[in-house]
Amino acid sequence: MLFITIQDLEAAINYWRSQSPAVGEELHLCPEAAALAKPYALMIVQGAQRVPVEVLDEAARLAIQNFLSNT
């Protein structure tokens, strides 16, 4: 089983934010960063340091996989 750490999620969010900065008065995140924000927040609230990749939804899995392959 493959796990993603909270540090990996944070790095991926920062990567996607640098690739496509937030826009508009509301500062909407790009789709990739937005997909990773929910599991990241849940990990913080739950005090988790890592989660299985299988618990991520499809958008978050694609965002983290593309981040890992591009870095």
XYZ file of N, CA and C in Angstrom:
213
model
N 0.854 -1.178 0.000
C 0.000 0.000 0.000
C 0.897 1.238 0.000
N 0.620 2.155 -0.899
C 1.387 3.384 -1.012
C 0.757 4.467 -0.139
N 1.598 5.185 0.592
C 1.136 6.261 1.460
C 1.673 7.604 0.969
N 0.899 8.642 1.219
C 1.296 10.016 0.936
C 1.413 10.736 2.281
N 2.532 11.409 2.492
C 2.725 12.122 3.757
C 2.122 13.522 3.673
N 1.924 14.101 4.831
C 1.394 15.464 4.872
C 2.389 16.435 4.232
N 3.682 16.138 4.360
C 4.697 16.977 3.721
C 4.604 16.884 2.193
N 4.313 15.678 1.680
C 4.123 15.512 0.232
C 2.930 16.332 -0.256
N 1.836 16.275 0.507
C 0.651 17.043 0.116
C 0.928 18.537 0.137
N 1.617 18.997 1.167
C 1.939 20.415 1.260
C 2.834 20.845 0.092
N 3.832 20.032 -0.231
C 4.720 20.347 -1.348
C 3.955 20.353 -2.663
N 3.044 19.406 -2.836
C 2.252 19.338 -4.065
C 1.338 20.555 -4.189
N 0.705 20.946 -3.099
C -0.156 22.139 -3.130
C 0.678 23.365 -3.514
N 1.839 23.517 -2.905
C 2.705 24.659 -3.219
C 3.186 24.609 -4.667
N 3.478 23.419 -5.163
C 3.890 23.262 -6.562
C 2.773 23.733 -7.492
N 1.569 23.221 -7.265
C 0.461 23.596 -8.149
C 0.128 25.067 -8.029
N 0.248 25.625 -6.820
C 0.000 27.064 -6.651
C 1.028 27.889 -7.418
N 2.277 27.409 -7.478
C 3.302 28.140 -8.230
C 3.084 27.999 -9.737
N 2.543 26.868 -10.171
C 2.265 26.647 -11.591
C 1.058 27.450 -12.061
N 0.075 27.611 -11.182
C -1.160 28.319 -11.515
C -1.645 29.064 -10.284
N -1.159 30.285 -10.073
C -1.527 31.048 -8.868
C -3.036 31.284 -8.751
N -3.475 31.480 -7.519
C -4.881 31.775 -7.246
C -5.289 33.047 -7.988
N -6.556 33.077 -8.422
C -7.023 34.202 -9.232
C -8.320 34.773 -8.679
N -8.619 35.988 -9.123
C -9.880 36.640 -8.769
C -9.851 37.210 -7.366
N -10.859 37.985 -7.074
C -10.966 38.566 -5.736
C -11.104 37.486 -4.672
N -11.705 36.366 -5.043
C -11.915 35.261 -4.105
C -10.658 34.409 -3.943
N -9.656 34.617 -4.802
C -8.412 33.852 -4.808
C -8.676 32.352 -4.916
N -9.408 31.969 -5.952
C -9.706 30.558 -6.222
C -8.410 29.809 -6.503
N -8.275 28.660 -5.879
C -7.140 27.800 -6.159
C -7.337 27.099 -7.499
N -6.226 26.728 -8.132
C -6.330 25.931 -9.351
C -6.940 24.583 -8.980
N -7.496 23.856 -9.944
C -8.171 22.587 -9.627
C -7.291 21.568 -8.902
N -6.013 21.504 -9.270
C -5.121 20.535 -8.629
C -4.889 20.870 -7.153
N -4.599 22.128 -6.859
C -4.383 22.535 -5.467
C -5.669 22.391 -4.661
N -6.793 22.733 -5.266
C -8.077 22.599 -4.569
C -8.376 21.141 -4.240
N -8.038 20.231 -5.163
C -8.289 18.805 -4.923
C -7.443 18.274 -3.766
N -6.261 18.828 -3.587
C -5.369 18.372 -2.516
C -5.645 19.073 -1.182
N -6.338 20.197 -1.224
C -6.568 20.975 -0.007
C -7.438 20.234 1.010
N -8.460 19.510 0.548
C -9.350 18.819 1.482
C -8.624 17.709 2.248
N -7.936 16.769 1.562
C -7.228 15.749 2.338
C -6.144 16.353 3.237
N -5.514 17.428 2.795
C -4.503 18.107 3.606
C -5.125 18.651 4.893
N -6.258 19.332 4.748
C -6.947 19.877 5.928
C -7.410 18.766 6.868
N -7.951 17.681 6.309
C -8.388 16.561 7.140
C -7.228 15.946 7.907
N -6.079 15.842 7.265
C -4.911 15.294 7.940
C -4.495 16.186 9.104
N -4.548 17.492 8.909
C -4.190 18.424 9.983
C -5.149 18.259 11.151
N -6.445 18.250 10.873
C -7.460 18.134 11.925
C -7.326 16.808 12.677
N -7.051 15.729 11.943
C -6.956 14.405 12.543
C -5.578 14.116 13.141
N -4.623 14.983 12.892
C -3.270 14.760 13.389
C -2.552 13.630 12.667
N -2.964 13.333 11.444
C -2.365 12.245 10.668
C -1.100 12.738 9.976
N -0.118 11.869 9.888
C 1.125 12.188 9.195
C 1.181 11.611 7.789
N 0.335 10.612 7.510
C 0.289 10.013 6.181
C -1.072 9.362 5.974
N -1.437 9.213 4.702
C -2.693 8.552 4.338
C -2.429 7.629 3.160
N -3.197 6.543 3.065
C -3.067 5.689 1.882
C -3.576 6.436 0.647
N -2.908 6.236 -0.461
C -3.308 6.881 -1.705
C -4.750 6.523 -2.051
N -5.178 5.334 -1.686
C -6.523 4.863 -2.033
C -7.637 5.718 -1.427
N -7.355 6.448 -0.339
C -8.414 7.260 0.269
C -8.613 8.589 -0.463
N -7.669 8.953 -1.329
C -7.800 10.195 -2.087
C -8.796 10.006 -3.227
N -9.563 11.054 -3.518
C -10.454 10.951 -4.662
C -9.636 11.040 -5.952
N -10.283 10.812 -7.079
C -9.566 10.727 -8.353
C -8.794 12.002 -8.681
N -9.402 13.161 -8.451
C -8.743 14.431 -8.764
C -7.490 14.621 -7.913
N -7.572 14.281 -6.632
C -6.419 14.419 -5.745
C -5.321 13.420 -6.122
N -5.717 12.186 -6.460
C -4.725 11.181 -6.874
C -3.984 11.636 -8.130
N -4.715 12.157 -9.096
C -4.073 12.645 -10.319
C -3.146 13.830 -10.039
N -3.578 14.735 -9.180
C -2.767 15.904 -8.847
C -1.471 15.489 -8.161
N -1.542 14.555 -7.218
C -0.332 14.122 -6.512
C 0.562 13.308 -7.435
N -0.020 12.462 -8.272
C 0.785 11.671 -9.210
C 1.501 12.561 -10.221
N 0.797 13.560 -10.744
C 1.435 14.481 -11.686
C 2.516 15.311 -11.007
N 2.299 15.704 -9.774
C 3.322 16.418 -9.021
C 4.557 15.556 -8.861
N 4.368 14.312 -8.426
C 5.497 13.414 -8.204
C 6.258 13.122 -9.497
N 5.564 13.017 -10.604
C 6.245 12.736 -11.864
C 6.944 13.967 -12.437
N 6.510 15.169 -12.040
C 7.110 16.404 -12.549
C 8.226 16.960 -11.668
N 8.427 16.364 -10.510
C 9.458 16.879 -9.612
C 10.507 15.833 -9.340
